Each structure stands twice: as structure tokens, then as C-alpha cells.
Amino acid sequence: MAKSLRPARLALHVYGVLVGLFLLLPTLVVVPLSFTGRRSLAFPPIGFSTQWYRNFFTDPDWFNSAVFSLKIALLVTVFATTLGTLAAVALTLGRARWKAAARGLLIAPMIVPGVITAIGIFYVFLRLGLTQNLWGFVFAHSVLAIPIVVVTVSASLSSFDRQLLRASASLGAGPLASLIQVMLPIIAPGVLSGALFAFLTSFDEAIVSLFLAGPFSRTLPIQIYQSVTAEIDPTIAAASTMLLGITTLCVVAAALVLARRDRRYS
Amino acid sequence: MTHGIDLEITGLTKRYGNATALDGVDLHIAAGEFMTLLGPSGSGKTTTLNIVAGFVEPDAGTVRLGDELLIGVPTYRREIGVVFQHYALFPHMRVAANVGFPLRQRHLPKAEIARKVGEILEIVGLSDLANRYPRELSGGQQQRVALARALVFGPKLLLLDEPLGALDKRLREGLQLEIKRIHRELGVTFVFVTHDQDEALVMSDRIAVFNDGRIEQVAAAHELYQKPSSLFAAQFLGDSNVFEGAVGGSGIDVTILADGLTLKAPVAAGAHGGRVALVIRPEKMRIDPHGHAVGSDSNALVGTITDVVYMGSRSRLLVATDDGRSIMADRMVPSTEFAIDDKVVVSWSAEDATVVDGGMPTTGLGK
């Protein structure tokens, strides 16, 4: 049986690899470019040097924007993970009638086109004085990251055995003690992967950031965008490569965490 | 030596939409008693348990534990142990941590927690497994951990919700005896929910038979079996032959008229005319060869054997009577005297029949 299917399977594998390459290659082009020996972004790259990475860490424009992005992303991770997890718990365990509506509202930022969200946030934040400001970025990115945490944590709660909460209550644990000692440890992998995705959402967010950015408040994606339009400097490729690396790391880490959970309680 | 506490349930009522789960349930459970709530699924036994545990709020009625009224008290302040059908052990904690959990909630010193956990694990026979995770234990072991965890903090009442339902037959029988032993040793009041009649008979001091949101009868196991107060109770607990009819005649020779049959039965005075059902257990039925004379205080029917079922310690004969009824009769010795197609006389002594109020039960016929 399996043998007669071989040509078909081989064709499928080849097709899969081709699709993968089609999706990945344009992105991966930045990796060799970042090691170019020339001052231009010519492909294929000529020579080899790490000067563009050195430049990234010494040029204040690049380095400051990276630090700024990192600060925002870490704060967003804390806010979005806390609020998103609590929201997911309430939406899953609560008995309120407006649960479905509340879930819809919380997930909305994932569905509404980014530009529209960005314009909305821009006008409101302009009045509140939250543009060109660290906290403006943190709040705006949190709005975008919370839905992702809600979705990840909800998924992990859907397989959570609620009888455990009845058990812990019967054993004398109040609601808070049950949440901390029983529920959170069990859904921790879901919360952790939610946190990683929240970090990512903020770290590579570009549309809203474009509206909120100012000369002294640029996130890394904005710095990349602006230097592409202004100058063609291979530092862009170095920055992009590092952004790609961090992103990939987060996604792989989240996948590993979730896979571990699946093994753990089965 | 009793450490238990009495539980008084009055007028408990619970509705889900239009469905009535509980319809005015009254039940008193004595301190240290082993009470089983028995009934088919949807009969209200689990709802009653959930209300006592505080998982569900009743629409009406009260629950009193000792001197304390429980309605409105959250579960975590009730001091009642609960054992669940699917164990509900915390998967991220080892056995010792699971059992120590209720003690940590009560902020006991570490040394005392360790001592109490050790003691209770000894009682359930799991001292060697204290460092295992629940997933590394068998179903029976997990349920014993759950039992230890529900008892370690010294509750005076333990609720068990079909705790053996997920286990295979042999394991179930072993654990039944073990739960009984623990009940005797600790003297805690046990309320045990099951739909398994044999389990109820083996374990309980008393059994409350639930049907359709009400209690049909509360009685000791042998009384329930020998003197059921309703057709439902009779059919749910054990097998029975049933004749439906009305009370007729008068004086001492009170009889039951069941579609053309006149049967002698012990009917209470003044029951004349009411619809009743006559219940006779299969082991009370006599079988004799056709033509055998029957005493004047007995009822007799003539029929043909349709099947002989070997059941280990006894045999069950199925008889089709000439007027078209099917009768079950048990013989304690594996029987070779009778074979299929033999003509026989089925008879029973009038006093071995139980008369209950008539009409078919609405739900959950026994097997």
C-alpha cells in the first residue's frame, strides 16, 4: 500500500518544500546581505564582514531604537499577559450572559484592519498626550497583544478539568488560592506561550507605531522602515536579521512549551 | 466511637429551566451513618450531593450539618470532604502534596502536615507511593489518594460521588470493602452516591432510593429488598415478578385481582379497590412438576419452562404461564431437575409477596 503511494507522496513533499521556499526566501535574503563587505544592499553580497552588526550597536539611532522597542515589548508582555489571562479565566469560567459579547470585543483588535485601529489610537492618544511617548506605545501595543493572550490561554483552559476547582474548594481553598495553586500551574504553558506571542506582537509591530513615533521615540521596525526610505545601508539587513532571529526564537520557544504541556498531563 | 455529624435536608428543590431536578427532598442522616443515595441517572441523587457540597445552590429548602445551616456558606468554608468519580487529583502535585493540600490551606505547621499525611496514607495503604505523580498511579490507587485527601483534614462528613464508577469490577469490589473499613475506623458520616444496586446493598447502613427528583423510600438494605414501599423501589433494587391489579374481596381472605387472576396477598385493611402491584422476588418462587398439589395459603400458576439460566451459585428458571405471563424463579442449587419445555406449577406463599401502590414507575426500570 505505502509503496504504491510513493510517487504521489514524493510529489507532495516536493510541492511542500517549494511552497516553503517561496514563503521563506524573500525573508531569508536579508541574512547573507547583512554580512556584505560593501556599502550597498546589492544581491548577491560581495565579501564578508560583521561591520554592520558593529554599526548597529554603536550607532545611537539604531541602538536606542532597539532598546526602546525592548522596553516597550517587556512592559507589554507584563500588561497583556496579566490582563489577557484574567480575561480568559473570566470568559471561560464565568456565568455572565454577556460573555460572548465581551469575548468578541476583546478579540476585535485582531480582526479590525491595523490601519483603522492605528488611526483611532492616534487621534485619541494625540488628545491624551500619549504620542511620541513610551507609555503610549505600551498601551497601544497591549490592546493588540491582549487578544492573542486571551486566545492562547482560553485554548489551554478548554482542556482544564473544572472538577479540580470543585475539589480544591471542597478542600478549603478559596477562589484566589484555587486560582494560584491549582489553575495557574496547570495552564502555565498556555500563559507562557501567550506571553511570548505578546512580546512578539509588540516587538515587531509597525503600523500603530508609525503613527505614534516621533524623532526621539522610534521603535526598531520604524527605524528600519525610515532608514530604508532615507539611506540604503546594510545595517538594515543586520537589524532585520536580528529581528528575524528573535522572532523565530520566540515562536519556537512557544511551540516547545505547548508541546511539553501536551505530553505532561496525558 | 463516632466522629461524624448528622445531616438534615429539608424540602430541597432545584429546577433547571423547566426541568425539575429535585422536588422537595427530605432526608435525615444520622451521625456516623453510611447512607447511600441510589437511583438512575437524572433522579436527583447527584444534585442533592452537589447542594450539600455547596457546588450548586438550591431554589428552595435547607441543609443543616450538626447545628450549622449551610445554605449560602461557600464550599471552602463547609469542612466537608468530597470524593469525585474521576478522582480530581491535582496533576501537577505528587501524592503527598495532593494529600497535604487541605492542610496547607489551613496553615498547619510543616511537621504536622507531614505527620498527618503519613498517617492517612498508611490508612489507605499508599505509604510507598507518596512521591509519585497521579498519572503514575492506577485508577484504584488514584481514588485512594483522593479518599485520603478528602479525609486528612478531619471532616465530619464525607460525600462520595460514584467514586467507583470508573473502575473495573474486581477493583471496585475490593475498594467497596476498603471504603467500608475506613468508614468503620474513622466513624465519619458517609454519603455515597451510586446507581449500582449491588454496591448500595454491600456498603450501606441505609439506602435512599431516588426517582424523578424525589425520594421513594429510605430504609436499611435488607428492609428495602424485602419490603419495598413502591414498585419503583422494588424493581430498581433486585429482580422481581410483578402482578398489577386491584384489591378485591373482604375479611381475612383479601385478594388481588390481576387481569383475570385472583391472588392471595397480605393487603392492609381499608385498601379495598385501590390500584396495587404485587411484588414477588424470584427466590420466593417454588417450582414443582405439573400436577403437584399446592397449599391453601399459596398462589399457583401453571406454565412451561422456556429457559434455564445458570448463574453460578443458583439457577434461574424462566416460565411462560398458560395465561401468557413470564415468571422468574431462582433455585439455589444448580438445577438439573427441570429442562426446557417441562410443564410445571409455579407457586408462592401469600405472605412472601409485597403489595405496593400500583401503576408502572415512570422512569428507570431496574434491569
Coordinates of C-alpha atoms in Angstrom, one line a residue, chain B residues 3-352:
Chain B
H3 CA -16.6 11.5 64.9
G4 CA -19.4 12.0 62.5
I5 CA -22.1 14.6 62.5
D6 CA -25.7 14.5 61.4
L7 CA -27.1 16.0 58.2
E8 CA -30.6 17.2 57.9
I9 CA -32.0 18.0 54.4
T10 CA -35.5 19.5 54.2
G11 CA -37.6 20.5 51.3
L12 CA -34.7 20.6 48.8
T13 CA -35.9 21.8 45.4
K14 CA -33.9 22.6 42.3
R15 CA -35.0 23.5 38.8
Y16 CA -33.0 23.8 35.6
G17 CA -35.2 25.8 33.3
N18 CA -38.4 23.8 33.0
A19 CA -36.8 20.6 34.2
T20 CA -37.2 19.8 37.9
A21 CA -34.0 18.1 39.2
L22 CA -35.2 18.0 42.8
D23 CA -38.7 18.2 44.1
G24 CA -38.9 18.7 47.8
V25 CA -36.4 16.2 49.1
D26 CA -36.3 15.5 52.9
L27 CA -33.6 13.3 54.4
H28 CA -32.1 12.9 57.8
I29 CA -28.7 11.2 58.0
A30 CA -27.5 10.2 61.5
A31 CA -24.0 10.9 62.8
G32 CA -21.6 8.2 61.7
E33 CA -24.1 6.6 59.3
F34 CA -23.2 5.2 55.9
M35 CA -26.1 6.5 53.7
T36 CA -26.3 5.6 50.1
L37 CA -28.3 7.7 47.6
L38 CA -29.4 5.2 45.0
G39 CA -31.2 5.9 41.7
P40 CA -31.0 6.1 38.0
S41 CA -29.2 8.9 36.3
G42 CA -31.2 12.1 36.4
S43 CA -33.1 11.0 39.5
G44 CA -31.6 13.8 41.7
K45 CA -29.1 12.0 43.8
T46 CA -26.0 13.8 42.4
T47 CA -27.8 17.2 42.6
T48 CA -28.5 16.5 46.2
L49 CA -24.8 15.8 46.8
N50 CA -23.8 18.9 44.9
I51 CA -26.1 21.0 47.0
V52 CA -24.7 19.6 50.3
A53 CA -21.2 20.2 49.0
G54 CA -22.1 23.8 48.0
F55 CA -21.4 23.3 44.3
V56 CA -25.0 24.1 43.5
E57 CA -27.4 26.4 45.2
P58 CA -30.9 25.1 45.8
D59 CA -34.1 27.0 44.7
A60 CA -35.7 26.1 48.0
G61 CA -35.0 24.0 51.1
T62 CA -32.4 23.9 53.7
V63 CA -29.3 21.8 54.5
R64 CA -28.2 21.6 58.2
L65 CA -24.9 20.0 59.3
G66 CA -25.0 19.5 63.0
D67 CA -26.1 22.9 64.4
E68 CA -24.9 24.8 61.3
L69 CA -27.2 25.9 58.5
L70 CA -25.2 25.5 55.2
I71 CA -27.2 27.4 52.7
G72 CA -25.2 30.4 51.5
V73 CA -22.0 29.1 53.0
P74 CA -19.3 28.8 50.3
T75 CA -17.9 25.3 49.7
Y76 CA -14.4 26.2 51.0
R77 CA -15.9 27.0 54.5
R78 CA -18.1 24.0 54.8
E79 CA -15.5 21.5 56.1
I80 CA -17.0 18.6 54.1
G81 CA -14.8 16.1 52.3
V82 CA -15.7 15.2 48.7
V83 CA -14.6 12.3 46.6
F84 CA -15.2 12.6 42.8
Q85 CA -15.9 9.9 40.2
H86 CA -12.9 10.9 38.2
Y87 CA -10.6 11.4 41.2
A88 CA -9.9 15.1 40.6
L89 CA -6.4 14.8 41.8
F90 CA -4.1 17.8 41.1
P91 CA -1.9 16.6 38.2
H92 CA 1.0 18.9 39.0
M93 CA 1.4 17.7 42.6
R94 CA 2.8 14.5 43.9
V95 CA 0.7 12.2 46.1
A96 CA 2.0 13.7 49.3
A97 CA 1.4 17.3 48.1
N98 CA -2.1 16.4 46.9
V99 CA -3.0 14.9 50.3
G100 CA -1.3 17.8 52.1
F101 CA -3.2 20.4 50.1
P102 CA -6.2 20.8 52.5
L103 CA -3.7 21.1 55.4
R104 CA -1.7 23.8 53.7
Q105 CA -4.9 25.8 53.2
R106 CA -5.4 25.6 56.9
H107 CA -1.8 26.8 57.5
L108 CA -0.7 23.9 59.7
P109 CA 3.0 23.7 60.6
K110 CA 5.0 21.7 58.1
A111 CA 5.9 18.9 60.5
E112 CA 2.3 18.4 61.4
I113 CA 1.3 18.3 57.8
A114 CA 4.0 15.6 57.1
R115 CA 2.8 13.6 60.1
K116 CA -0.9 13.7 59.2
V117 CA -0.2 12.9 55.5
G118 CA 1.9 10.0 56.6
E119 CA -0.9 8.7 58.9
I120 CA -3.7 8.9 56.3
L121 CA -1.6 7.4 53.6
E122 CA -0.9 4.5 56.0
I123 CA -4.7 4.1 56.4
V124 CA -5.4 3.9 52.7
G125 CA -2.3 1.7 52.2
L126 CA -0.3 4.0 49.9
S127 CA 2.7 5.0 52.0
D128 CA 5.1 3.7 49.4
L129 CA 3.7 5.9 46.6
A130 CA 3.9 9.3 48.4
N131 CA 6.4 10.7 45.8
R132 CA 4.5 9.6 42.7
Y133 CA 2.5 11.8 40.4
P134 CA -1.2 11.0 40.0
R135 CA -0.6 10.0 36.3
E136 CA 1.9 7.3 37.5
L137 CA -0.9 5.5 39.6
S138 CA -3.6 3.1 38.6
G139 CA -7.3 4.2 38.8
G140 CA -7.8 2.4 42.1
Q141 CA -4.7 4.0 43.7
Q142 CA -5.7 7.4 42.5
Q143 CA -9.1 7.0 44.1
R144 CA -7.5 6.0 47.4
V145 CA -5.3 9.1 47.2
A146 CA -8.5 11.2 46.6
L147 CA -10.1 9.4 49.6
A148 CA -7.0 10.2 51.8
R149 CA -7.0 13.9 50.6
A150 CA -10.7 14.3 51.4
L151 CA -10.3 12.8 54.9
V152 CA -6.9 14.2 56.1
F153 CA -8.3 17.5 57.4
G154 CA -10.8 15.7 59.6
P155 CA -14.2 16.5 58.1
K156 CA -17.1 15.1 60.0
L157 CA -19.0 14.4 56.7
L158 CA -17.6 12.8 53.6
L159 CA -19.5 12.9 50.3
L160 CA -18.6 10.3 47.6
D161 CA -20.0 10.8 44.1
E162 CA -19.9 7.5 42.3
P163 CA -16.3 7.1 43.4
L164 CA -16.0 3.5 42.0
G165 CA -17.8 4.2 38.7
A166 CA -14.6 4.5 36.6
L167 CA -13.1 1.3 37.9
D168 CA -13.3 -2.3 36.7
K169 CA -15.4 -4.8 38.6
R170 CA -12.8 -6.6 40.7
L171 CA -11.1 -3.4 41.7
R172 CA -14.5 -2.0 42.6
E173 CA -15.3 -4.8 44.9
G174 CA -12.0 -4.5 46.7
L175 CA -12.4 -0.8 47.2
Q176 CA -16.0 -1.2 48.4
L177 CA -14.8 -3.2 51.3
E178 CA -11.9 -0.8 51.9
I179 CA -14.2 2.2 52.0
K180 CA -16.4 0.4 54.5
R181 CA -13.4 -0.4 56.6
I182 CA -12.3 3.3 56.6
H183 CA -15.8 4.3 57.5
R184 CA -15.8 2.0 60.5
E185 CA -12.3 3.1 61.6
L186 CA -12.9 6.8 61.3
G187 CA -16.6 6.9 62.3
V188 CA -17.2 9.8 59.9
T189 CA -20.7 10.3 58.3
F190 CA -20.6 9.0 54.7
V191 CA -23.0 9.9 52.0
F192 CA -22.4 7.7 49.0
V193 CA -24.0 8.3 45.6
T194 CA -24.3 5.4 43.2
H195 CA -26.6 3.9 40.5
D196 CA -25.3 0.4 41.2
Q197 CA -27.8 -1.5 43.3
D198 CA -25.4 -4.2 44.3
E199 CA -22.9 -1.6 45.5
A200 CA -25.6 0.0 47.6
L201 CA -26.6 -3.3 49.2
V202 CA -23.0 -4.2 50.0
M203 CA -22.0 -0.8 51.6
S204 CA -24.8 1.0 53.2
D205 CA -26.4 1.2 56.6
R206 CA -29.4 2.8 54.9
I207 CA -30.3 3.4 51.3
A208 CA -32.3 6.3 50.0
V209 CA -33.9 5.4 46.7
F210 CA -34.3 8.4 44.3
N211 CA -36.7 8.6 41.4
D212 CA -37.5 11.6 39.3
G213 CA -36.3 14.2 41.8
R214 CA -38.0 12.6 44.9
I215 CA -37.1 10.0 47.4
E216 CA -39.2 6.8 47.0
Q217 CA -38.0 5.1 50.2
V218 CA -35.3 5.3 52.9
A219 CA -34.6 2.0 54.6
A220 CA -31.9 -0.5 55.6
A221 CA -30.7 -2.6 52.7
H222 CA -32.5 -5.8 53.8
E223 CA -35.7 -4.0 54.6
L224 CA -35.6 -2.2 51.2
Y225 CA -35.2 -5.6 49.5
Q226 CA -37.8 -7.5 51.4
K227 CA -40.4 -4.7 52.0
P228 CA -40.1 -2.2 49.1
S229 CA -42.7 0.6 49.6
S230 CA -43.1 1.3 45.9
L231 CA -43.0 -0.6 42.6
F232 CA -40.0 1.6 41.6
A233 CA -38.0 0.7 44.7
A234 CA -38.9 -3.0 44.2
Q235 CA -37.8 -3.0 40.6
F236 CA -34.7 -0.8 41.0
L237 CA -33.3 -3.0 43.7
G238 CA -33.0 -6.6 42.6
D239 CA -35.3 -8.6 40.2
S240 CA -38.9 -9.1 40.8
N241 CA -42.1 -10.7 39.4
V242 CA -44.9 -8.1 39.3
F243 CA -48.6 -8.5 39.1
E244 CA -50.7 -5.4 38.7
G245 CA -54.3 -5.3 39.8
A246 CA -56.8 -4.0 42.3
V247 CA -57.7 -5.1 45.8
G248 CA -60.9 -7.1 46.0
G249 CA -62.7 -9.4 48.4
S250 CA -63.1 -8.8 52.1
G251 CA -62.2 -10.0 55.5
I252 CA -59.1 -12.1 56.0
D253 CA -59.1 -13.5 52.5
V254 CA -58.1 -10.3 50.9
T255 CA -57.2 -10.9 47.3
I256 CA -55.7 -9.1 44.4
L257 CA -57.5 -9.3 41.0
A258 CA -55.0 -9.0 38.2
D259 CA -56.4 -9.3 34.7
G260 CA -58.5 -12.4 35.3
L261 CA -56.4 -13.8 38.1
T262 CA -57.3 -13.9 41.7
L263 CA -54.3 -13.9 44.0
K264 CA -54.0 -14.1 47.8
A265 CA -51.8 -11.4 49.3
P266 CA -51.2 -9.6 52.6
V267 CA -53.1 -6.4 52.0
A268 CA -53.6 -3.8 54.7
A269 CA -57.2 -3.3 55.9
G270 CA -59.0 -0.5 54.1
A271 CA -57.0 -0.8 50.9
H272 CA -60.1 -2.1 49.1
G273 CA -60.4 -1.0 45.5
G274 CA -57.1 0.7 45.0
R275 CA -54.7 0.0 42.2
V276 CA -51.8 -2.1 43.5
A277 CA -48.9 -4.1 42.3
L278 CA -47.9 -7.5 43.8
V279 CA -44.1 -8.0 44.0
I280 CA -42.6 -11.4 44.5
R281 CA -38.8 -11.9 44.4
P282 CA -37.6 -14.8 42.2
E283 CA -36.1 -16.7 45.1
K284 CA -39.5 -16.9 46.8
M285 CA -41.0 -18.7 43.8
R286 CA -41.4 -22.5 44.1
I287 CA -41.3 -24.8 41.1
D288 CA -42.9 -28.2 41.1
P289 CA -43.7 -30.8 38.4
H290 CA -47.2 -30.3 36.8
G291 CA -49.9 -31.8 38.9
H292 CA -48.2 -31.1 42.3
A293 CA -50.7 -30.1 45.0
V294 CA -50.3 -26.5 46.4
G295 CA -51.2 -25.4 50.0
S296 CA -54.3 -23.3 50.6
D297 CA -52.2 -20.2 51.7
S298 CA -50.3 -20.2 48.4
N299 CA -50.9 -18.9 44.9
A300 CA -50.2 -21.2 41.9
L301 CA -49.9 -20.8 38.2
V302 CA -49.4 -23.5 35.5
G303 CA -46.8 -23.0 32.8
T304 CA -43.9 -24.2 30.7
I305 CA -40.2 -23.7 31.3
T306 CA -38.7 -21.6 28.5
D307 CA -35.2 -21.2 29.7
V308 CA -32.8 -22.4 32.4
V309 CA -30.0 -19.8 33.1
Y310 CA -27.0 -21.0 35.1
M311 CA -25.9 -18.1 37.4
G312 CA -23.1 -19.7 39.4
S313 CA -24.5 -20.3 42.9
R314 CA -28.0 -20.6 41.6
S315 CA -30.1 -21.3 38.6
R316 CA -32.9 -19.1 37.2
L317 CA -35.8 -20.8 35.5
L318 CA -38.0 -18.7 33.2
V319 CA -41.5 -19.9 33.0
A320 CA -44.2 -18.9 30.5
T321 CA -47.6 -19.4 32.2
D322 CA -50.5 -20.7 30.3
D323 CA -52.2 -17.2 30.5
G324 CA -49.2 -15.6 28.9
R325 CA -47.1 -14.2 31.7
S326 CA -43.4 -14.6 32.2
I327 CA -42.2 -15.6 35.6
M328 CA -38.6 -15.8 37.0
A329 CA -37.9 -18.4 39.7
D330 CA -34.5 -19.0 41.3
R331 CA -33.3 -22.3 42.7
M332 CA -30.3 -22.2 44.9
V333 CA -28.7 -25.4 43.7
P334 CA -27.7 -25.6 40.1
S335 CA -30.8 -27.4 38.9
T336 CA -30.9 -30.5 36.6
E337 CA -34.5 -31.5 37.7
F338 CA -36.1 -29.3 35.2
A339 CA -35.5 -28.8 31.5
I340 CA -36.9 -26.5 28.8
D341 CA -40.4 -27.4 27.7
D342 CA -41.2 -29.1 31.1
K343 CA -44.8 -28.5 32.3
V344 CA -44.6 -27.1 35.8
V345 CA -46.5 -25.4 38.6
V346 CA -45.1 -22.1 39.9
S347 CA -46.3 -21.2 43.4
W348 CA -45.6 -18.8 46.2
S349 CA -46.8 -18.4 49.7
A350 CA -49.1 -15.4 50.1
E351 CA -47.0 -13.8 52.8
D352 CA -43.9 -13.8 50.6

